[in-house]
Amino acid sequence: MADKTVSKYLVNLEKQFAATDPVLQKAVKVFQELDELEFEMGLIENDESTARRSSWWPLITTVGGYSPAKSDFLNRFLGVTLHTTRHKFTVLQYTPQATSATLPGTALDADHRLPFYQISRDIEEASPGEGGKVNSYLELVTVNCAKLKNKLVIDSPVLNPAAENAVNGLLRQHVIAISDLVLVFTDLFEADPEFNKSTVDSIVQYQDTNKFLFVIDHSEIQIDEHKTHDIITSWQRRLAEFGIFTGHFVVLSQNSNNSEIEQRVNNLNHDRSYRVLDSLEKSIRAVDDVVMDEVESALTLWKERCNATTLIILSFIIMLILFAEIAVGILDLFFDPIIGPLIVLGLIAFLTPIHMLVSKVHAKFIINQLHKRQKKLNISEDLAGLFEKSLSFWRVILPITQPVGKTKKNRKKLSHMLEQTKDLVQALNDQFSRSQFQDYSPSYEPQSGEEY
């Protein structure tokens, strides 16, 4: 088999972080090792990379209700007046050009560097017929604002009951899952519970990730420190009713500043690095803990069905032989020292291609089941690819249910990759403690058209 070529995506990532982040540069190397292993097992194609499963941009998402609090805050925080569509998920990206540009959702769906890469497939699965309407749900807006350098802001649409649907719910859950910082404006919890339930459920699901900053908007009035504490305490009790017990709070008022938000934004590079390393560790563990187990179970089921079908065919042949014995008496031929072995060889020669044909038929049903299972598990590894790779001639004939690649050698490779990832997390911890929570701003800026 030909070796896997290193994807252009990984090459450009390595170049990017060579100048800015040695931890992520080394993480790219581990992703490359994982790619090679998964390619050998038929889990990914030659042009694919496991590194694409996580956005390498630091990501901020804003979530709010129907009030203008969220959009007003973004305009103040970025120091620009945004002209975005309130019913779409808008990705805000830095541009050195003075004039902003609005690009369609297809620009996000087609670019593997951005957080909505190939999201149209998920949209189509959630709501058939909507996958081709990605421009109705997404847009990319370039903004000349220094605060957006080397990061992305995803401004989610207002929670409008009249426009809410399954796709919007899916996209909100997606951005909350992949973001490093989620600014949740508390007017979200004043919306109709029927329409904010999926969003609240996503916050509850990820509340232990320390990514949520709950923003209480009272920007029209002045509030003293004591009153601020009372407001936060009140909202903590209210959010506990929704099952939300963690997260930080900030109150916006006429006399407040954005220091806490600024600090979180300044530390996004670290948050992004931890997220990428967490994605790497989960991808490594998934090979042995999820992928191998799923395919081995499928192979066991396939083998049982094939053997059962072949036994039924063999039973039918034996019945024919018994009828022939009753009619003309042929069993003596089986005990003939010459003819007997020839008959047995003939049966084997007849049953082998039959068994192979039966195996192919049952394999098609199993492959369809694996495609469905892959979607249910929400993994990108091609389970059917590994299954098909495990259907060699001798594996069909012999009682082997272990997938190709489930070897001590590969387990040792996976273990080594896990150790490397843990070492990178430790290096990141050391780097973070040395920085003493100061601003970590890479000096490198990707040029126009350059891979990130």
JSON list of C-alpha atoms in Angstrom, two decimals, residues 43-267:
[
{"chain": "A", "resi": 43, "resn": "LEU", "atom": "CA", "xyz": [-10.59, 4.99, 8.17]},
{"chain": "A", "resi": 44, "resn": "ILE", "atom": "CA", "xyz": [-9.73, 8.14, 6.20]},
{"chain": "A", "resi": 45, "resn": "GLU", "atom": "CA", "xyz": [-8.88, 8.97, 2.60]},
{"chain": "A", "resi": 46, "resn": "ASN", "atom": "CA", "xyz": [-5.45, 10.10, 1.43]},
{"chain": "A", "resi": 47, "resn": "ASP", "atom": "CA", "xyz": [-6.47, 13.77, 1.24]},
{"chain": "A", "resi": 48, "resn": "GLU", "atom": "CA", "xyz": [-8.20, 13.82, 4.64]},
{"chain": "A", "resi": 49, "resn": "SER", "atom": "CA", "xyz": [-6.81, 14.72, 8.06]},
{"chain": "A", "resi": 50, "resn": "THR", "atom": "CA", "xyz": [-8.01, 14.14, 11.60]},
{"chain": "A", "resi": 51, "resn": "ALA", "atom": "CA", "xyz": [-6.77, 17.67, 12.39]},
{"chain": "A", "resi": 52, "resn": "ARG", "atom": "CA", "xyz": [-9.76, 19.13, 10.54]},
{"chain": "A", "resi": 53, "resn": "ARG", "atom": "CA", "xyz": [-12.16, 17.95, 13.22]},
{"chain": "A", "resi": 54, "resn": "SER", "atom": "CA", "xyz": [-11.26, 20.89, 15.43]},
{"chain": "A", "resi": 55, "resn": "SER", "atom": "CA", "xyz": [-11.01, 24.54, 14.44]},
{"chain": "A", "resi": 56, "resn": "TRP", "atom": "CA", "xyz": [-7.50, 25.89, 14.94]},
{"chain": "A", "resi": 57, "resn": "TRP", "atom": "CA", "xyz": [-8.79, 29.44, 15.26]},
{"chain": "A", "resi": 58, "resn": "PRO", "atom": "CA", "xyz": [-9.62, 30.71, 18.76]},
{"chain": "A", "resi": 59, "resn": "LEU", "atom": "CA", "xyz": [-13.43, 30.90, 18.70]},
{"chain": "A", "resi": 60, "resn": "ILE", "atom": "CA", "xyz": [-15.84, 33.24, 20.49]},
{"chain": "A", "resi": 61, "resn": "THR", "atom": "CA", "xyz": [-19.59, 32.74, 20.17]},
{"chain": "A", "resi": 62, "resn": "THR", "atom": "CA", "xyz": [-22.34, 35.13, 21.24]},
{"chain": "A", "resi": 63, "resn": "VAL", "atom": "CA", "xyz": [-25.75, 33.73, 22.19]},
{"chain": "A", "resi": 64, "resn": "GLY", "atom": "CA", "xyz": [-28.74, 35.83, 23.16]},
{"chain": "A", "resi": 65, "resn": "GLY", "atom": "CA", "xyz": [-32.47, 36.39, 23.03]},
{"chain": "A", "resi": 66, "resn": "TYR", "atom": "CA", "xyz": [-34.53, 38.79, 20.95]},
{"chain": "A", "resi": 67, "resn": "SER", "atom": "CA", "xyz": [-33.30, 42.03, 22.57]},
{"chain": "A", "resi": 68, "resn": "PRO", "atom": "CA", "xyz": [-30.57, 44.13, 20.90]},
{"chain": "A", "resi": 69, "resn": "ALA", "atom": "CA", "xyz": [-28.20, 43.61, 23.87]},
{"chain": "A", "resi": 70, "resn": "LYS", "atom": "CA", "xyz": [-25.96, 41.17, 22.01]},
{"chain": "A", "resi": 71, "resn": "SER", "atom": "CA", "xyz": [-25.54, 43.24, 18.84]},
{"chain": "A", "resi": 72, "resn": "ASP", "atom": "CA", "xyz": [-25.11, 46.49, 20.81]},
{"chain": "A", "resi": 73, "resn": "PHE", "atom": "CA", "xyz": [-22.35, 44.90, 22.89]},
{"chain": "A", "resi": 74, "resn": "LEU", "atom": "CA", "xyz": [-20.50, 43.62, 19.79]},
{"chain": "A", "resi": 75, "resn": "ASN", "atom": "CA", "xyz": [-20.59, 47.09, 18.22]},
{"chain": "A", "resi": 76, "resn": "ARG", "atom": "CA", "xyz": [-19.19, 48.65, 21.39]},
{"chain": "A", "resi": 77, "resn": "PHE", "atom": "CA", "xyz": [-16.63, 45.93, 22.04]},
{"chain": "A", "resi": 78, "resn": "LEU", "atom": "CA", "xyz": [-15.26, 45.85, 18.49]},
{"chain": "A", "resi": 79, "resn": "GLY", "atom": "CA", "xyz": [-15.58, 49.60, 17.98]},
{"chain": "A", "resi": 80, "resn": "VAL", "atom": "CA", "xyz": [-17.38, 49.19, 14.67]},
{"chain": "A", "resi": 81, "resn": "THR", "atom": "CA", "xyz": [-20.94, 49.23, 13.41]},
{"chain": "A", "resi": 82, "resn": "LEU", "atom": "CA", "xyz": [-21.75, 45.77, 12.13]},
{"chain": "A", "resi": 83, "resn": "HIS", "atom": "CA", "xyz": [-24.20, 45.27, 9.33]},
{"chain": "A", "resi": 84, "resn": "THR", "atom": "CA", "xyz": [-25.11, 41.66, 9.85]},
{"chain": "A", "resi": 85, "resn": "THR", "atom": "CA", "xyz": [-28.25, 39.63, 9.23]},
{"chain": "A", "resi": 86, "resn": "ARG", "atom": "CA", "xyz": [-30.02, 38.98, 12.52]},
{"chain": "A", "resi": 87, "resn": "HIS", "atom": "CA", "xyz": [-31.44, 35.64, 11.40]},
{"chain": "A", "resi": 88, "resn": "LYS", "atom": "CA", "xyz": [-28.12, 34.07, 10.29]},
{"chain": "A", "resi": 89, "resn": "PHE", "atom": "CA", "xyz": [-25.06, 32.69, 12.04]},
{"chain": "A", "resi": 90, "resn": "THR", "atom": "CA", "xyz": [-22.44, 35.31, 11.20]},
{"chain": "A", "resi": 91, "resn": "VAL", "atom": "CA", "xyz": [-18.72, 34.58, 11.37]},
{"chain": "A", "resi": 92, "resn": "LEU", "atom": "CA", "xyz": [-16.72, 37.77, 11.95]},
{"chain": "A", "resi": 93, "resn": "GLN", "atom": "CA", "xyz": [-13.16, 37.64, 10.62]},
{"chain": "A", "resi": 94, "resn": "TYR", "atom": "CA", "xyz": [-10.39, 40.23, 10.63]},
{"chain": "A", "resi": 95, "resn": "THR", "atom": "CA", "xyz": [-9.40, 42.01, 7.45]},
{"chain": "A", "resi": 96, "resn": "PRO", "atom": "CA", "xyz": [-6.74, 44.72, 7.01]},
{"chain": "A", "resi": 97, "resn": "GLN", "atom": "CA", "xyz": [-8.94, 46.36, 4.39]},
{"chain": "A", "resi": 98, "resn": "ALA", "atom": "CA", "xyz": [-10.96, 49.37, 5.44]},
{"chain": "A", "resi": 99, "resn": "THR", "atom": "CA", "xyz": [-14.10, 48.12, 3.74]},
{"chain": "A", "resi": 100, "resn": "SER", "atom": "CA", "xyz": [-16.01, 45.16, 5.14]},
{"chain": "A", "resi": 101, "resn": "ALA", "atom": "CA", "xyz": [-17.23, 42.37, 2.90]},
{"chain": "A", "resi": 102, "resn": "THR", "atom": "CA", "xyz": [-20.08, 39.92, 3.35]},
{"chain": "A", "resi": 103, "resn": "LEU", "atom": "CA", "xyz": [-19.56, 36.45, 1.90]},
{"chain": "A", "resi": 104, "resn": "PRO", "atom": "CA", "xyz": [-22.19, 33.72, 1.52]},
{"chain": "A", "resi": 105, "resn": "GLY", "atom": "CA", "xyz": [-22.53, 30.64, 3.71]},
{"chain": "A", "resi": 106, "resn": "THR", "atom": "CA", "xyz": [-21.01, 28.46, 1.01]},
{"chain": "A", "resi": 107, "resn": "ALA", "atom": "CA", "xyz": [-17.68, 30.20, 1.72]},
{"chain": "A", "resi": 108, "resn": "LEU", "atom": "CA", "xyz": [-17.81, 28.74, 5.23]},
{"chain": "A", "resi": 109, "resn": "ASP", "atom": "CA", "xyz": [-19.09, 25.33, 4.16]},
{"chain": "A", "resi": 110, "resn": "ALA", "atom": "CA", "xyz": [-16.28, 24.85, 1.64]},
{"chain": "A", "resi": 111, "resn": "ASP", "atom": "CA", "xyz": [-13.30, 26.16, 3.66]},
{"chain": "A", "resi": 112, "resn": "HIS", "atom": "CA", "xyz": [-11.74, 23.57, 5.98]},
{"chain": "A", "resi": 113, "resn": "ARG", "atom": "CA", "xyz": [-10.01, 26.33, 7.95]},
{"chain": "A", "resi": 114, "resn": "LEU", "atom": "CA", "xyz": [-13.32, 27.72, 9.19]},
{"chain": "A", "resi": 115, "resn": "PRO", "atom": "CA", "xyz": [-15.70, 26.36, 11.84]},
{"chain": "A", "resi": 116, "resn": "PHE", "atom": "CA", "xyz": [-18.62, 25.43, 9.55]},
{"chain": "A", "resi": 117, "resn": "TYR", "atom": "CA", "xyz": [-16.67, 23.21, 7.16]},
{"chain": "A", "resi": 118, "resn": "GLN", "atom": "CA", "xyz": [-19.05, 20.76, 5.41]},
{"chain": "A", "resi": 119, "resn": "ILE", "atom": "CA", "xyz": [-21.85, 21.69, 7.81]},
{"chain": "A", "resi": 120, "resn": "SER", "atom": "CA", "xyz": [-24.30, 21.37, 4.90]},
{"chain": "A", "resi": 121, "resn": "ARG", "atom": "CA", "xyz": [-24.13, 17.57, 5.31]},
{"chain": "A", "resi": 122, "resn": "ASP", "atom": "CA", "xyz": [-25.24, 17.82, 8.95]},
{"chain": "A", "resi": 123, "resn": "ILE", "atom": "CA", "xyz": [-27.96, 20.28, 7.99]},
{"chain": "A", "resi": 124, "resn": "GLU", "atom": "CA", "xyz": [-29.25, 17.92, 5.30]},
{"chain": "A", "resi": 125, "resn": "GLU", "atom": "CA", "xyz": [-29.34, 15.05, 7.77]},
{"chain": "A", "resi": 126, "resn": "ALA", "atom": "CA", "xyz": [-31.19, 17.12, 10.39]},
{"chain": "A", "resi": 127, "resn": "SER", "atom": "CA", "xyz": [-33.63, 18.62, 7.88]},
{"chain": "A", "resi": 128, "resn": "PRO", "atom": "CA", "xyz": [-33.76, 16.95, 4.45]},
{"chain": "A", "resi": 129, "resn": "GLY", "atom": "CA", "xyz": [-33.74, 19.48, 1.63]},
{"chain": "A", "resi": 130, "resn": "GLU", "atom": "CA", "xyz": [-32.09, 22.24, 3.68]},
{"chain": "A", "resi": 131, "resn": "GLY", "atom": "CA", "xyz": [-28.47, 21.21, 3.09]},
{"chain": "A", "resi": 132, "resn": "GLY", "atom": "CA", "xyz": [-28.44, 23.08, -0.21]},
{"chain": "A", "resi": 133, "resn": "LYS", "atom": "CA", "xyz": [-29.72, 26.26, 1.44]},
{"chain": "A", "resi": 134, "resn": "VAL", "atom": "CA", "xyz": [-26.66, 26.92, 3.58]},
{"chain": "A", "resi": 135, "resn": "ASN", "atom": "CA", "xyz": [-26.67, 30.58, 2.48]},
{"chain": "A", "resi": 136, "resn": "SER", "atom": "CA", "xyz": [-29.98, 30.98, 4.32]},
{"chain": "A", "resi": 137, "resn": "TYR", "atom": "CA", "xyz": [-28.31, 30.10, 7.61]},
{"chain": "A", "resi": 138, "resn": "LEU", "atom": "CA", "xyz": [-24.68, 31.28, 7.41]},
{"chain": "A", "resi": 139, "resn": "GLU", "atom": "CA", "xyz": [-22.61, 34.26, 6.33]},
{"chain": "A", "resi": 140, "resn": "LEU", "atom": "CA", "xyz": [-19.00, 35.44, 6.68]},
{"chain": "A", "resi": 141, "resn": "VAL", "atom": "CA", "xyz": [-18.33, 39.12, 7.39]},
{"chain": "A", "resi": 142, "resn": "THR", "atom": "CA", "xyz": [-14.82, 40.61, 7.29]},
{"chain": "A", "resi": 143, "resn": "VAL", "atom": "CA", "xyz": [-14.18, 43.43, 9.76]},
{"chain": "A", "resi": 144, "resn": "ASN", "atom": "CA", "xyz": [-11.28, 45.85, 10.14]},
{"chain": "A", "resi": 145, "resn": "CYS", "atom": "CA", "xyz": [-10.83, 45.45, 13.89]},
{"chain": "A", "resi": 146, "resn": "ALA", "atom": "CA", "xyz": [-7.57, 44.61, 15.66]},
{"chain": "A", "resi": 147, "resn": "LYS", "atom": "CA", "xyz": [-9.44, 42.62, 18.33]},
{"chain": "A", "resi": 148, "resn": "LEU", "atom": "CA", "xyz": [-10.35, 40.05, 15.68]},
{"chain": "A", "resi": 149, "resn": "LYS", "atom": "CA", "xyz": [-6.76, 39.32, 14.66]},
{"chain": "A", "resi": 150, "resn": "ASN", "atom": "CA", "xyz": [-6.00, 35.59, 14.88]},
{"chain": "A", "resi": 151, "resn": "LYS", "atom": "CA", "xyz": [-9.48, 34.75, 16.17]},
{"chain": "A", "resi": 152, "resn": "LEU", "atom": "CA", "xyz": [-13.06, 34.38, 14.99]},
{"chain": "A", "resi": 153, "resn": "VAL", "atom": "CA", "xyz": [-16.34, 35.58, 16.46]},
{"chain": "A", "resi": 154, "resn": "ILE", "atom": "CA", "xyz": [-19.53, 33.68, 15.69]},
{"chain": "A", "resi": 155, "resn": "ASP", "atom": "CA", "xyz": [-22.57, 35.85, 16.22]},
{"chain": "A", "resi": 156, "resn": "SER", "atom": "CA", "xyz": [-25.58, 33.56, 16.50]},
{"chain": "A", "resi": 157, "resn": "PRO", "atom": "CA", "xyz": [-28.98, 34.83, 15.38]},
{"chain": "A", "resi": 158, "resn": "VAL", "atom": "CA", "xyz": [-31.49, 36.23, 17.83]},
{"chain": "A", "resi": 159, "resn": "LEU", "atom": "CA", "xyz": [-33.81, 33.65, 19.32]},
{"chain": "A", "resi": 160, "resn": "ASN", "atom": "CA", "xyz": [-36.91, 34.47, 17.31]},
{"chain": "A", "resi": 161, "resn": "PRO", "atom": "CA", "xyz": [-39.78, 31.99, 17.86]},
{"chain": "A", "resi": 162, "resn": "ALA", "atom": "CA", "xyz": [-41.19, 32.82, 14.43]},
{"chain": "A", "resi": 163, "resn": "ALA", "atom": "CA", "xyz": [-37.97, 31.81, 12.68]},
{"chain": "A", "resi": 164, "resn": "GLU", "atom": "CA", "xyz": [-36.74, 29.03, 14.94]},
{"chain": "A", "resi": 165, "resn": "ASN", "atom": "CA", "xyz": [-36.34, 25.57, 13.37]},
{"chain": "A", "resi": 166, "resn": "ALA", "atom": "CA", "xyz": [-34.35, 22.34, 13.62]},
{"chain": "A", "resi": 167, "resn": "VAL", "atom": "CA", "xyz": [-31.41, 23.74, 11.63]},
{"chain": "A", "resi": 168, "resn": "ASN", "atom": "CA", "xyz": [-30.95, 26.76, 13.90]},
{"chain": "A", "resi": 169, "resn": "GLY", "atom": "CA", "xyz": [-31.03, 24.46, 16.92]},
{"chain": "A", "resi": 170, "resn": "LEU", "atom": "CA", "xyz": [-28.42, 22.21, 15.33]},
{"chain": "A", "resi": 171, "resn": "LEU", "atom": "CA", "xyz": [-26.13, 25.15, 14.49]},
{"chain": "A", "resi": 172, "resn": "ARG", "atom": "CA", "xyz": [-26.40, 26.64, 17.99]},
{"chain": "A", "resi": 173, "resn": "GLN", "atom": "CA", "xyz": [-25.44, 23.31, 19.52]},
{"chain": "A", "resi": 174, "resn": "HIS", "atom": "CA", "xyz": [-22.53, 23.07, 17.05]},
{"chain": "A", "resi": 175, "resn": "VAL", "atom": "CA", "xyz": [-21.05, 26.50, 17.82]},
{"chain": "A", "resi": 176, "resn": "ILE", "atom": "CA", "xyz": [-21.43, 26.05, 21.58]},
{"chain": "A", "resi": 177, "resn": "ALA", "atom": "CA", "xyz": [-19.61, 22.71, 21.35]},
{"chain": "A", "resi": 178, "resn": "ILE", "atom": "CA", "xyz": [-16.65, 24.02, 19.33]},
{"chain": "A", "resi": 179, "resn": "SER", "atom": "CA", "xyz": [-16.17, 27.46, 20.93]},
{"chain": "A", "resi": 180, "resn": "ASP", "atom": "CA", "xyz": [-13.49, 28.44, 23.41]},
{"chain": "A", "resi": 181, "resn": "LEU", "atom": "CA", "xyz": [-15.57, 31.28, 24.89]},
{"chain": "A", "resi": 182, "resn": "VAL", "atom": "CA", "xyz": [-19.35, 31.64, 24.77]},
{"chain": "A", "resi": 183, "resn": "LEU", "atom": "CA", "xyz": [-20.86, 34.98, 25.76]},
{"chain": "A", "resi": 184, "resn": "VAL", "atom": "CA", "xyz": [-24.39, 34.13, 26.88]},
{"chain": "A", "resi": 185, "resn": "PHE", "atom": "CA", "xyz": [-26.63, 37.19, 27.20]},
{"chain": "A", "resi": 186, "resn": "THR", "atom": "CA", "xyz": [-29.18, 36.58, 29.91]},
{"chain": "A", "resi": 187, "resn": "ASP", "atom": "CA", "xyz": [-32.13, 37.73, 27.78]},
{"chain": "A", "resi": 188, "resn": "LEU", "atom": "CA", "xyz": [-31.85, 34.21, 26.33]},
{"chain": "A", "resi": 189, "resn": "PHE", "atom": "CA", "xyz": [-33.48, 32.89, 29.50]},
{"chain": "A", "resi": 190, "resn": "GLU", "atom": "CA", "xyz": [-36.38, 35.32, 29.15]},
{"chain": "A", "resi": 191, "resn": "ALA", "atom": "CA", "xyz": [-37.41, 33.78, 25.84]},
{"chain": "A", "resi": 192, "resn": "ASP", "atom": "CA", "xyz": [-40.14, 31.17, 25.48]},
{"chain": "A", "resi": 193, "resn": "PRO", "atom": "CA", "xyz": [-38.76, 27.98, 27.12]},
{"chain": "A", "resi": 194, "resn": "GLU", "atom": "CA", "xyz": [-40.10, 25.95, 24.20]},
{"chain": "A", "resi": 195, "resn": "PHE", "atom": "CA", "xyz": [-37.70, 27.71, 21.81]},
{"chain": "A", "resi": 196, "resn": "ASN", "atom": "CA", "xyz": [-34.61, 28.09, 23.98]},
{"chain": "A", "resi": 197, "resn": "LYS", "atom": "CA", "xyz": [-34.68, 24.55, 25.38]},
{"chain": "A", "resi": 198, "resn": "SER", "atom": "CA", "xyz": [-32.11, 23.07, 22.96]},
{"chain": "A", "resi": 199, "resn": "THR", "atom": "CA", "xyz": [-29.73, 26.00, 23.57]},
{"chain": "A", "resi": 200, "resn": "VAL", "atom": "CA", "xyz": [-30.10, 25.74, 27.34]},
{"chain": "A", "resi": 201, "resn": "ASP", "atom": "CA", "xyz": [-29.57, 21.97, 27.12]},
{"chain": "A", "resi": 202, "resn": "SER", "atom": "CA", "xyz": [-26.30, 22.58, 25.24]},
{"chain": "A", "resi": 203, "resn": "ILE", "atom": "CA", "xyz": [-25.14, 25.01, 27.93]},
{"chain": "A", "resi": 204, "resn": "VAL", "atom": "CA", "xyz": [-25.99, 22.46, 30.62]},
{"chain": "A", "resi": 205, "resn": "GLN", "atom": "CA", "xyz": [-24.12, 19.76, 28.68]},
{"chain": "A", "resi": 206, "resn": "TYR", "atom": "CA", "xyz": [-20.91, 21.81, 28.44]},
{"chain": "A", "resi": 207, "resn": "GLN", "atom": "CA", "xyz": [-21.20, 23.85, 31.64]},
{"chain": "A", "resi": 208, "resn": "ASP", "atom": "CA", "xyz": [-18.17, 22.17, 33.21]},
{"chain": "A", "resi": 209, "resn": "THR", "atom": "CA", "xyz": [-15.87, 23.29, 30.39]},
{"chain": "A", "resi": 210, "resn": "ASN", "atom": "CA", "xyz": [-15.46, 26.81, 31.85]},
{"chain": "A", "resi": 211, "resn": "LYS", "atom": "CA", "xyz": [-16.27, 28.34, 28.45]},
{"chain": "A", "resi": 212, "resn": "PHE", "atom": "CA", "xyz": [-19.38, 30.29, 29.47]},
{"chain": "A", "resi": 213, "resn": "LEU", "atom": "CA", "xyz": [-19.48, 33.94, 30.47]},
{"chain": "A", "resi": 214, "resn": "PHE", "atom": "CA", "xyz": [-23.00, 35.09, 31.30]},
{"chain": "A", "resi": 215, "resn": "VAL", "atom": "CA", "xyz": [-23.52, 38.73, 30.35]},
{"chain": "A", "resi": 216, "resn": "ILE", "atom": "CA", "xyz": [-26.19, 40.71, 32.22]},
{"chain": "A", "resi": 217, "resn": "ASP", "atom": "CA", "xyz": [-26.96, 43.85, 30.25]},
{"chain": "A", "resi": 218, "resn": "HIS", "atom": "CA", "xyz": [-27.81, 47.01, 32.23]},
{"chain": "A", "resi": 219, "resn": "SER", "atom": "CA", "xyz": [-25.76, 49.32, 30.01]},
{"chain": "A", "resi": 220, "resn": "GLU", "atom": "CA", "xyz": [-28.39, 52.06, 30.24]},
{"chain": "A", "resi": 221, "resn": "ILE", "atom": "CA", "xyz": [-27.85, 52.69, 33.98]},
{"chain": "A", "resi": 222, "resn": "GLN", "atom": "CA", "xyz": [-25.07, 53.10, 36.53]},
{"chain": "A", "resi": 223, "resn": "ILE", "atom": "CA", "xyz": [-24.66, 50.31, 39.06]},
{"chain": "A", "resi": 224, "resn": "ASP", "atom": "CA", "xyz": [-22.47, 50.27, 42.16]},
{"chain": "A", "resi": 225, "resn": "GLU", "atom": "CA", "xyz": [-20.44, 47.25, 43.27]},
{"chain": "A", "resi": 226, "resn": "HIS", "atom": "CA", "xyz": [-22.95, 46.14, 45.92]},
{"chain": "A", "resi": 227, "resn": "LYS", "atom": "CA", "xyz": [-25.84, 46.24, 43.47]},
{"chain": "A", "resi": 228, "resn": "THR", "atom": "CA", "xyz": [-23.73, 44.33, 40.93]},
{"chain": "A", "resi": 229, "resn": "HIS", "atom": "CA", "xyz": [-23.20, 41.55, 43.45]},
{"chain": "A", "resi": 230, "resn": "ASP", "atom": "CA", "xyz": [-26.95, 41.37, 44.16]},
{"chain": "A", "resi": 231, "resn": "ILE", "atom": "CA", "xyz": [-27.76, 41.16, 40.45]},
{"chain": "A", "resi": 232, "resn": "ILE", "atom": "CA", "xyz": [-25.26, 38.34, 39.89]},
{"chain": "A", "resi": 233, "resn": "THR", "atom": "CA", "xyz": [-26.55, 36.42, 42.92]},
{"chain": "A", "resi": 234, "resn": "SER", "atom": "CA", "xyz": [-30.11, 36.74, 41.64]},
{"chain": "A", "resi": 235, "resn": "TRP", "atom": "CA", "xyz": [-29.14, 35.42, 38.22]},
{"chain": "A", "resi": 236, "resn": "GLN", "atom": "CA", "xyz": [-27.17, 32.56, 39.73]},
{"chain": "A", "resi": 237, "resn": "ARG", "atom": "CA", "xyz": [-30.31, 31.41, 41.53]},
{"chain": "A", "resi": 238, "resn": "ARG", "atom": "CA", "xyz": [-32.38, 31.82, 38.39]},
{"chain": "A", "resi": 239, "resn": "LEU", "atom": "CA", "xyz": [-29.97, 29.85, 36.19]},
{"chain": "A", "resi": 240, "resn": "ALA", "atom": "CA", "xyz": [-29.85, 27.08, 38.79]},
{"chain": "A", "resi": 241, "resn": "GLU", "atom": "CA", "xyz": [-33.53, 26.51, 37.97]},
{"chain": "A", "resi": 242, "resn": "PHE", "atom": "CA", "xyz": [-32.40, 25.65, 34.42]},
{"chain": "A", "resi": 243, "resn": "GLY", "atom": "CA", "xyz": [-29.76, 23.22, 35.73]},
{"chain": "A", "resi": 244, "resn": "ILE", "atom": "CA", "xyz": [-26.85, 25.65, 35.20]},
{"chain": "A", "resi": 245, "resn": "PHE", "atom": "CA", "xyz": [-24.60, 25.79, 38.26]},
{"chain": "A", "resi": 246, "resn": "THR", "atom": "CA", "xyz": [-21.26, 26.93, 36.82]},
{"chain": "A", "resi": 247, "resn": "GLY", "atom": "CA", "xyz": [-19.99, 29.80, 34.71]},
{"chain": "A", "resi": 248, "resn": "HIS", "atom": "CA", "xyz": [-18.84, 33.36, 35.33]},
{"chain": "A", "resi": 249, "resn": "PHE", "atom": "CA", "xyz": [-21.01, 36.47, 35.31]},
{"chain": "A", "resi": 250, "resn": "VAL", "atom": "CA", "xyz": [-20.39, 40.03, 34.22]},
{"chain": "A", "resi": 251, "resn": "VAL", "atom": "CA", "xyz": [-22.76, 42.98, 34.53]},
{"chain": "A", "resi": 252, "resn": "LEU", "atom": "CA", "xyz": [-22.64, 45.65, 31.83]},
{"chain": "A", "resi": 253, "resn": "SER", "atom": "CA", "xyz": [-23.49, 49.14, 33.06]},
{"chain": "A", "resi": 254, "resn": "GLN", "atom": "CA", "xyz": [-22.66, 52.75, 32.23]},
{"chain": "A", "resi": 255, "resn": "ASN", "atom": "CA", "xyz": [-19.82, 52.79, 34.74]},
{"chain": "A", "resi": 256, "resn": "SER", "atom": "CA", "xyz": [-18.48, 49.26, 34.11]},
{"chain": "A", "resi": 257, "resn": "ASN", "atom": "CA", "xyz": [-15.61, 48.22, 31.89]},
{"chain": "A", "resi": 258, "resn": "ASN", "atom": "CA", "xyz": [-14.97, 45.11, 29.85]},
{"chain": "A", "resi": 259, "resn": "SER", "atom": "CA", "xyz": [-11.84, 44.05, 31.75]},
{"chain": "A", "resi": 260, "resn": "GLU", "atom": "CA", "xyz": [-13.10, 40.55, 32.56]},
{"chain": "A", "resi": 261, "resn": "ILE", "atom": "CA", "xyz": [-14.21, 39.95, 28.99]},
{"chain": "A", "resi": 262, "resn": "GLU", "atom": "CA", "xyz": [-10.95, 41.40, 27.70]},
{"chain": "A", "resi": 263, "resn": "GLN", "atom": "CA", "xyz": [-8.96, 39.06, 29.93]},
{"chain": "A", "resi": 264, "resn": "ARG", "atom": "CA", "xyz": [-10.88, 36.02, 28.69]},
{"chain": "A", "resi": 265, "resn": "VAL", "atom": "CA", "xyz": [-10.37, 37.11, 25.09]},
{"chain": "A", "resi": 266, "resn": "ASN", "atom": "CA", "xyz": [-6.65, 37.66, 25.66]},
{"chain": "A", "resi": 267, "resn": "ASN", "atom": "CA", "xyz": [-6.32, 34.09, 26.97]}
]
